[in-house]
XYZ file of C-alpha atoms in Angstrom:
569
model
C 33.216 -51.535 -1.308
C 32.969 -50.751 -5.016
C 35.918 -51.833 -6.979
C 37.489 -50.462 -10.067
C 38.791 -53.285 -12.074
C 40.602 -53.822 -15.543
C 40.366 -56.977 -17.182
C 41.628 -58.700 -20.132
C 42.061 -62.421 -21.291
C 45.299 -63.153 -19.538
C 45.525 -64.954 -16.225
C 46.910 -61.572 -14.746
C 43.801 -59.930 -14.108
C 44.318 -56.795 -12.113
C 42.047 -55.968 -9.135
C 42.116 -52.744 -7.543
C 40.775 -51.797 -4.241
C 38.032 -49.272 -4.213
C 38.569 -45.494 -4.463
C 35.718 -43.494 -3.173
C 35.270 -40.452 -5.314
C 32.656 -37.447 -4.204
C 31.043 -36.795 -7.472
C 30.021 -33.002 -7.713
C 26.495 -32.907 -8.882
C 24.172 -30.278 -9.976
C 20.808 -31.801 -8.989
C 18.203 -29.207 -9.555
C 17.404 -25.568 -10.461
C 14.258 -23.490 -10.522
C 12.812 -20.095 -9.652
C 11.378 -19.218 -6.271
C 10.229 -16.386 -3.985
C 11.612 -15.979 -0.412
C 9.858 -16.047 2.836
C 11.149 -14.838 6.070
C 9.617 -16.058 9.359
C 10.620 -14.011 12.551
C 11.787 -16.029 15.460
C 11.383 -14.517 18.822
C 12.689 -15.669 22.073
C 11.294 -15.143 25.916
C 8.699 -16.767 27.915
C 5.103 -16.776 27.175
C 2.213 -15.490 29.343
C -1.624 -14.583 29.306
C -3.128 -11.313 30.014
C -6.870 -10.506 30.831
C -7.954 -7.241 29.189
C -9.341 -4.899 31.687
C -11.432 -1.500 31.194
C -9.270 1.447 29.684
C -6.716 -1.183 27.980
C -5.375 -0.631 24.451
C -3.222 -2.765 22.650
C -0.463 -0.210 22.720
C -0.457 0.097 26.550
C -0.495 -3.586 27.079
C 2.497 -4.065 24.614
C 4.446 -1.221 26.356
C 4.108 -2.963 29.769
C 4.845 -6.323 28.725
C 8.046 -5.718 26.600
C 6.441 -6.709 23.288
C 4.593 -4.849 20.375
C 1.287 -4.578 19.191
C 2.131 -6.264 15.769
C 3.402 -9.152 18.016
C 0.322 -9.531 19.975
C -1.897 -9.469 16.916
C 0.182 -12.045 15.375
C 0.061 -14.225 18.511
C -3.649 -13.985 18.990
C -4.643 -13.850 15.278
C -5.968 -10.521 15.576
C -7.142 -8.693 12.582
C -7.350 -5.397 14.211
C -6.651 -3.569 17.439
C -10.058 -3.949 18.875
C -10.134 -5.882 22.086
C -12.854 -6.408 24.813
C -13.027 -6.408 28.507
C -12.375 -9.926 29.799
C -10.521 -11.040 26.794
C -7.518 -13.249 27.208
C -4.444 -12.356 25.236
C -1.127 -14.509 24.778
C 1.793 -12.256 25.303
C 5.272 -13.267 24.543
C 8.319 -10.964 24.627
C 9.189 -9.311 21.382
C 12.993 -9.811 21.439
C 13.660 -10.858 17.948
C 16.162 -13.639 17.711
C 16.364 -13.817 13.938
C 14.750 -15.378 11.008
C 14.118 -18.638 9.347
C 14.098 -18.421 5.608
C 12.107 -20.666 3.310
C 11.706 -20.574 -0.458
C 8.627 -21.371 -2.512
C 9.058 -22.628 -6.090
C 7.154 -20.620 -8.720
C 6.461 -21.231 -12.343
C 6.126 -17.799 -13.393
C 6.369 -14.075 -12.660
C 6.033 -10.537 -14.149
C 8.453 -8.244 -15.496
C 9.907 -6.216 -12.882
C 9.291 -8.861 -10.157
C 12.114 -9.812 -7.726
C 12.600 -13.582 -7.900
C 15.346 -15.945 -6.807
C 17.153 -18.793 -8.449
C 17.891 -21.875 -6.508
C 20.389 -24.409 -7.632
C 20.681 -27.535 -5.496
C 24.126 -29.276 -5.451
C 25.939 -32.136 -3.780
C 29.563 -32.167 -2.669
C 30.055 -28.842 -4.384
C 30.264 -26.292 -1.379
C 31.842 -23.038 -2.409
C 31.530 -23.822 -6.184
C 31.354 -20.972 -8.441
C 28.275 -21.303 -10.588
C 27.017 -19.266 -13.437
C 23.593 -19.125 -14.729
C 21.567 -17.797 -17.782
C 17.847 -17.342 -18.216
C 17.087 -18.224 -21.758
C 14.562 -17.762 -23.918
C 12.735 -20.808 -24.876
C 10.243 -22.361 -27.421
C 9.925 -19.423 -29.695
C 11.148 -15.635 -29.944
C 9.392 -13.829 -27.093
C 11.127 -10.739 -25.443
C 14.497 -11.835 -26.935
C 15.355 -14.328 -29.678
C 14.985 -18.073 -29.265
C 17.828 -19.398 -26.750
C 19.098 -16.064 -26.206
C 20.080 -15.014 -22.827
C 17.759 -12.544 -20.920
C 19.369 -9.205 -19.455
C 18.249 -8.955 -15.739
C 19.247 -6.921 -12.874
C 21.465 -8.539 -10.207
C 23.022 -6.464 -7.402
C 21.593 -3.363 -9.287
C 23.442 -3.971 -12.625
C 22.391 -5.294 -15.832
C 23.633 -8.977 -16.408
C 23.331 -11.776 -18.690
C 25.401 -14.108 -16.552
C 24.093 -14.552 -12.995
C 26.640 -15.704 -10.718
C 26.492 -17.498 -7.248
C 28.713 -19.531 -4.935
C 27.428 -22.613 -3.435
C 26.550 -22.137 0.401
C 27.582 -18.519 0.289
C 24.259 -16.510 0.070
C 23.533 -16.319 3.714
C 27.088 -16.885 4.957
C 27.484 -13.342 6.487
C 23.973 -12.808 7.478
C 23.726 -13.275 11.366
C 20.136 -12.629 11.217
C 19.357 -16.033 9.379
C 18.937 -18.656 12.019
C 18.833 -21.501 9.367
C 21.543 -20.864 7.144
C 23.068 -24.459 7.200
C 19.903 -25.542 5.364
C 21.375 -23.838 2.395
C 24.915 -24.976 2.686
C 24.368 -27.257 -0.530
C 22.455 -24.389 -2.563
C 23.550 -21.664 -4.994
C 21.077 -18.926 -4.402
C 20.804 -15.824 -6.716
C 18.467 -12.847 -6.383
C 17.474 -11.159 -9.550
C 14.819 -8.650 -11.140
C 13.048 -9.624 -14.138
C 13.914 -6.536 -16.142
C 16.972 -4.514 -17.140
C 17.745 -1.324 -15.319
C 16.696 1.258 -18.081
C 13.153 1.838 -18.461
C 12.981 2.169 -22.157
C 13.977 -1.777 -22.591
C 11.585 -2.602 -19.991
C 8.777 -0.884 -21.770
C 9.906 -2.704 -24.786
C 9.566 -5.802 -23.231
C 5.977 -5.333 -21.990
C 5.061 -4.096 -25.690
C 6.476 -7.311 -26.955
C 4.604 -9.519 -24.169
C 1.339 -7.402 -25.219
C 1.497 -8.867 -28.956
C 1.637 -12.419 -27.755
C -1.458 -14.396 -27.508
C -1.594 -14.925 -23.806
C 1.013 -12.080 -22.996
C 3.419 -14.689 -21.690
C 6.919 -15.818 -22.823
C 8.743 -19.037 -21.795
C 12.070 -19.351 -20.452
C 14.644 -22.037 -18.981
C 17.631 -21.977 -16.768
C 21.081 -22.963 -17.787
C 23.540 -23.778 -14.986
C 27.314 -23.914 -15.709
C 29.570 -25.343 -12.956
C 32.558 -26.556 -14.938
C 33.848 -23.621 -16.900
C 35.528 -21.994 -13.937
C 36.160 -25.062 -11.916
C 38.924 -27.719 -12.282
C 36.757 -30.776 -11.840
C 33.947 -32.552 -13.555
C 30.284 -31.647 -12.933
C 27.434 -34.062 -13.361
C 24.189 -32.444 -14.251
C 21.092 -34.159 -13.117
C 18.574 -32.252 -15.287
C 14.921 -32.584 -14.035
C 13.390 -32.910 -17.568
C 12.098 -36.358 -17.858
C 10.282 -37.829 -20.844
C 6.639 -39.294 -20.732
C 8.010 -42.476 -18.980
C 9.842 -40.583 -16.258
C 13.443 -41.262 -18.010
C 15.927 -38.575 -18.665
C 15.087 -36.774 -21.854
C 18.462 -37.100 -23.958
C 17.154 -34.767 -26.450
C 17.711 -31.694 -24.022
C 21.254 -30.220 -23.063
C 22.048 -31.825 -19.512
C 22.830 -28.490 -17.806
C 19.429 -27.150 -18.926
C 16.307 -26.950 -16.460
C 12.805 -26.238 -17.171
C 13.163 -26.311 -20.865
C 10.294 -28.830 -21.996
C 6.449 -28.636 -21.912
C 4.842 -28.535 -18.404
C 8.291 -27.251 -17.046
C 8.799 -23.775 -18.639
C 9.193 -20.537 -16.362
C 6.652 -18.012 -17.742
C 7.343 -14.441 -17.704
C 4.208 -12.068 -18.323
C 3.471 -8.403 -18.902
C 4.027 -6.370 -15.864
C 0.851 -4.617 -14.417
C 1.365 -0.871 -14.850
C -0.145 -0.249 -11.410
C -0.689 3.452 -12.266
C 3.201 4.141 -12.888
C 2.526 5.445 -16.476
C 0.069 7.953 -15.227
C 3.071 9.817 -13.451
C 0.956 10.793 -10.655
C 1.762 13.373 -7.645
C -0.128 13.415 -4.559
C -0.501 16.630 -2.612
C 0.446 16.710 0.938
C -2.237 18.115 2.945
C -3.256 18.417 6.591
C -6.571 17.609 8.335
C -6.689 18.544 11.977
C -3.200 17.554 13.072
C -2.999 14.722 10.521
C -0.925 14.973 7.230
C -1.509 12.811 4.218
C -1.790 12.436 0.428
C -4.679 13.600 -1.889
C -5.163 12.950 -5.584
C -7.884 15.320 -6.284
C -8.653 13.682 -9.675
C -9.527 14.873 -13.138
C -12.950 13.251 -14.096
C -16.015 15.097 -12.953
C -18.936 12.986 -12.687
C -20.839 15.075 -15.108
C -18.138 14.171 -17.642
C -18.360 10.415 -17.327
C -18.558 8.945 -20.875
C -21.039 6.324 -19.803
C -24.055 8.469 -18.781
C -26.020 7.913 -22.046
C -25.797 4.098 -21.806
C -26.922 3.890 -18.409
C -29.573 6.278 -18.905
C -30.852 4.425 -22.340
C -30.513 0.985 -20.674
C -32.662 2.364 -17.815
C -30.069 1.577 -15.233
C -30.157 5.277 -14.230
C -33.134 7.786 -14.628
C -32.473 11.341 -16.002
C -33.679 12.858 -12.605
C -31.472 10.488 -10.827
C -28.580 11.441 -13.029
C -29.261 15.063 -12.362
C -29.388 14.473 -8.382
C -26.064 12.317 -8.455
C -24.170 14.868 -10.351
C -25.266 17.846 -8.090
C -24.532 15.966 -5.017
C -21.187 14.534 -6.043
C -19.998 18.014 -6.788
C -19.870 18.433 -3.118
C -17.604 15.311 -2.966
C -14.823 14.553 -5.157
C -14.223 13.604 -8.845
C -14.489 9.932 -10.069
C -10.975 9.192 -9.738
C -9.974 11.249 -6.628
C -8.372 9.465 -3.908
C -7.215 10.578 -0.285
C -5.661 9.391 2.824
C -5.617 12.200 5.659
C -8.335 11.376 7.897
C -9.170 8.527 10.471
C -9.699 6.076 7.619
C -7.095 4.391 5.715
C -8.282 6.050 2.613
C -11.171 7.147 0.830
C -11.734 7.085 -3.024
C -14.093 8.214 -5.744
C -16.930 10.679 -6.275
C -18.662 9.909 -2.981
C -15.508 9.211 -1.029
C -16.134 5.403 -0.312
C -13.874 4.575 2.549
C -11.393 1.705 3.425
C -11.922 1.718 7.529
C -9.283 1.095 10.067
C -9.779 -2.698 9.912
C -9.743 -2.957 6.223
C -13.405 -3.100 5.668
C -15.876 -0.523 4.449
C -17.710 0.632 1.472
C -14.912 0.803 -0.937
C -14.098 -3.047 -0.388
C -17.445 -4.019 -1.135
C -17.457 -1.914 -4.380
C -14.216 -3.824 -5.045
C -15.875 -7.178 -4.602
C -18.555 -6.315 -6.999
C -15.709 -5.098 -9.616
C -14.090 -8.525 -8.981
C -17.177 -10.278 -9.861
C -18.262 -8.276 -12.883
C -14.640 -7.795 -14.215
C -12.460 -10.383 -13.042
C -9.438 -9.672 -15.417
C -9.632 -5.908 -14.659
C -9.659 -6.726 -10.988
C -6.607 -9.050 -11.152
C -4.774 -6.153 -13.280
C -5.716 -3.208 -11.072
C -5.714 -4.756 -7.560
C -4.364 -8.256 -7.015
C -1.285 -7.924 -9.503
C -0.548 -4.510 -7.908
C -0.391 -5.749 -4.218
C -4.019 -5.205 -3.122
C -5.436 -8.134 -1.664
C -9.309 -8.715 -1.286
C -10.305 -11.236 1.252
C -13.940 -11.442 2.709
C -14.584 -7.676 1.630
C -11.490 -6.709 3.502
C -8.395 -4.954 1.773
C -4.818 -5.265 2.540
C -1.559 -4.682 0.640
C 1.644 -6.425 0.051
C 4.302 -5.030 -1.827
C 4.332 -7.176 -5.299
C 8.113 -6.081 -6.065
C 9.370 -7.229 -2.830
C 8.854 -11.036 -2.351
C 9.950 -10.802 1.452
C 7.463 -7.845 2.282
C 4.771 -8.393 4.691
C 1.036 -7.882 4.315
C -0.044 -4.573 5.428
C -3.646 -3.668 7.042
C -4.886 -1.522 9.606
C -2.893 1.247 11.143
C 0.277 -0.080 9.908
C -0.959 0.117 6.174
C -2.260 3.849 7.121
C 1.242 4.936 8.270
C 2.861 3.308 5.265
C 0.625 5.152 2.929
C 1.287 8.380 4.558
C 5.139 7.785 4.731
C 6.849 11.062 3.638
C 3.649 13.204 4.022
C 4.190 15.224 6.880
C 4.779 18.772 8.094
C 8.122 19.075 6.168
C 6.481 18.180 2.872
C 2.968 19.941 3.768
C 1.433 21.389 0.512
C 4.313 19.810 -1.516
C 3.424 17.125 -4.276
C 5.086 13.529 -3.876
C 4.723 10.153 -5.404
C 2.653 7.681 -3.425
C 3.425 4.088 -4.803
C 0.705 2.357 -2.791
C -2.287 4.533 -3.904
C -1.160 4.645 -7.661
C -3.151 1.263 -8.603
C -6.180 2.644 -6.827
C -6.119 5.988 -8.863
C -5.733 3.612 -11.980
C -8.612 1.469 -11.063
C -10.621 4.875 -10.462
C -10.024 5.886 -13.968
C -11.383 2.790 -15.516
C -14.855 3.343 -17.139
C -16.175 0.044 -15.677
C -15.157 1.199 -12.269
C -16.702 4.353 -12.850
C -19.994 2.878 -13.881
C -19.990 1.041 -10.636
C -19.576 4.369 -8.638
C -22.770 5.696 -10.551
C -24.711 2.633 -10.114
C -23.746 2.798 -6.414
C -24.634 6.319 -6.279
C -28.109 5.388 -7.709
C -28.822 2.484 -5.172
C -27.697 4.697 -2.271
C -30.151 7.564 -3.216
C -33.015 4.976 -3.731
C -31.854 3.421 -0.139
C -31.942 6.974 1.400
C -35.311 8.069 0.408
C -36.874 4.760 1.716
C -35.721 5.664 5.285
C -38.357 6.821 7.916
C -37.454 9.865 9.805
C -37.036 9.107 13.605
C -40.531 8.590 14.973
C -42.456 9.088 11.761
C -44.462 6.458 9.776
C -43.737 7.601 6.112
C -40.670 7.231 4.043
C -38.408 10.367 3.313
C -39.581 10.319 -0.449
C -43.190 11.212 0.849
C -41.893 14.121 2.499
C -39.233 15.194 -0.028
C -40.611 14.756 -3.491
C -38.543 17.109 -5.316
C -35.052 16.696 -6.778
C -33.515 19.027 -4.249
C -35.372 17.399 -1.496
C -33.877 13.887 -2.486
C -30.529 15.533 -3.089
C -30.159 17.017 0.233
C -30.902 13.900 1.942
C -28.402 11.804 -0.299
C -25.676 14.648 0.457
C -26.450 14.254 3.950
C -26.071 10.252 4.030
C -22.709 10.442 2.171
C -21.314 12.914 4.886
C -22.804 11.878 8.143
C -25.197 8.820 7.552
C -26.174 8.253 10.978
C -27.881 11.872 11.404
C -30.409 11.630 8.390
C -33.134 10.205 10.214
C -32.968 12.127 13.469
C -32.107 15.477 11.743
C -34.921 15.216 9.349
C -37.270 14.301 12.091
C -36.128 17.467 14.009
C -36.872 19.752 10.877
C -40.210 18.043 10.755
C -40.939 18.344 14.340
C -40.149 22.099 13.981
C -42.404 22.495 10.969
C -45.427 20.653 12.440
C -45.012 22.652 15.560
C -44.755 26.001 13.795
C -47.934 25.178 11.579
C -49.813 23.745 14.566
C -49.154 27.140 16.553
C -50.287 29.023 13.382
C -53.608 27.094 13.223
C -54.181 27.477 17.185
C -53.390 31.273 16.922
C -56.025 31.441 13.930
C -58.524 29.245 15.586
C -58.019 31.273 19.013
C -60.857 33.838 18.463
C -62.970 31.736 15.719
C -66.042 30.015 16.021
C -65.670 26.166 16.052
C -67.413 25.650 12.715
C -64.743 28.190 11.052
C -61.667 26.409 12.724
C -58.745 25.357 10.331
C -57.685 21.777 10.783
C -54.232 21.005 11.492
C -51.880 19.811 8.853
C -52.079 16.275 8.160
C -49.092 14.079 9.487
C -49.516 12.064 6.281
C -47.547 13.984 3.731
C -49.453 12.158 0.708
C -52.474 14.187 1.990
C -50.761 17.612 1.440
C -51.722 18.129 -2.097
C -51.120 21.265 -3.818
C -49.574 22.596 -0.606
C -46.746 19.950 -0.818
C -44.186 21.911 -2.749
C -44.519 24.975 -0.216
C -44.358 22.710 2.644
C -41.401 20.815 1.502
C -39.599 24.155 0.955
C -40.143 25.063 4.581
C -38.683 21.879 5.558
C -35.715 22.085 3.669
C -34.836 25.452 4.726
C -34.573 24.294 7.933
C -33.059 20.596 7.444
C -30.764 21.710 4.684
C -28.971 24.388 6.841
C -29.147 22.623 10.188
C -28.172 19.260 9.405
C -25.241 17.707 11.458
C -22.236 17.499 8.938
C -18.562 17.707 8.877
C -16.961 21.225 9.858
C -14.346 23.005 8.150
C -12.259 25.314 10.292
C -14.927 24.522 13.108
C -17.765 25.493 10.860
C -20.484 23.210 9.472
C -20.289 22.829 5.906
C -24.141 22.144 5.735
C -25.323 25.813 4.962
C -22.800 26.046 1.857
C -23.429 22.448 0.525
C -27.400 23.301 0.601
C -26.869 26.633 -1.158
C -24.797 24.707 -4.002
C -27.721 22.191 -4.258
C -30.150 24.963 -4.663
C -27.961 26.303 -7.225
C -27.543 23.207 -9.209
C -31.170 21.930 -8.818
């Protein structure tokens, strides 16, 4: 046992028995994000899928949820197959285990936690400041940053050691934090004007980031001495005595960096109209930029990325669809976007995620700004969403994401205009000229792809039958609306055309000498010569009107769209 002793040169040295003193220590301080892991109780079983099963029915019959079944079995969608074996566990939630992940930076407006590790200091009242480091940034050097705690502006952040989860019965591992002071803050003040100025000031900095450190005060309001063990070692790993003992993160390699917030479409002040499609309600932003007003047309044509004919066809066809910056979520898909309404399907895949992948590869910084930093996660051509302003939020995809997007858009808000936070960054991206250029190039690629199809049962490509701008436009229009029907429906129109022409020839030849017989029309369209234009017109008058396309109020849109294309081209 250690001994406290006092000694002088006399023979009467005093030796005092040891007195154990529990030093109250502040050991560490840093920023973190919170992670909640649900804990369930109940026995586990297995179930084999049979014909007619759905995850919803299985969940209902076994006292669990679709989300729980998907999580237990690593499913990314609700698709299941006959004979598939599923792990089932009761969905009675016991509570949450909480963990924190240390972070070295965040954005203006982000929700973060300050964690302070202590020893022998339970119920100690702590005060903390986030201070400007290194040089002037958002505020003057060494000045306290004003942030939000409990929805109020504060410079002094307060927390009691071991108290953060004290009254939260849902937290199962609260004892893990009995020696920790925890404070949740939002990295911007309440008023929007000051937050806007922060972003403007950060935008002027070289890397659009500013460095900060933490000051922890455990002694001012307490009647005992506090020992601070700051984690700012020098190059030799020893304490750096140049720094104040109760400062953390205040040297190179340790700074906490705050960077400019992503706008994520907020500045656009968007309102989405609540519309109805069948029995479903959802948001739609109709957009403002028509494809013929796209600012980059001349560059694309000059650079031979798009021909003048392709430009005319694309503009005509996309007028049947939407504007370059249109976004909607009211049908079976999670959402659709752009002039040709590229979709994100129920599994998070589809044509739009593929387009985003291309955007990510070509413009990585813009991808990060418009998608990643705004909560949209791209993984293997699959899109999901996680609210970037809530560190405890979960990743959403599939039907859960679709439901979240459409939250508030229902019969009570029909035809009203509302905010839709999740889709705002998508609109922001759709308004970007570089993303719009991808839409145009994709439309050109789609056109070139479609005209190379062969109608069902025929030997020649569509472009051999439909050589005019109108013909190519009708095929592209069909493929955008109902791609699976292009080949069979054009084949049916060709069948009708050849059958009619063959009958006409047979009728003509019926009373003629064989030497005066007319030959039937060649099945090779490249041999139609000067008659090609007339023949194509006949085929289009059938195909354009009778194509299988979507219906509006029970009526096919095909005739109207065909008349529009004829007017345009």
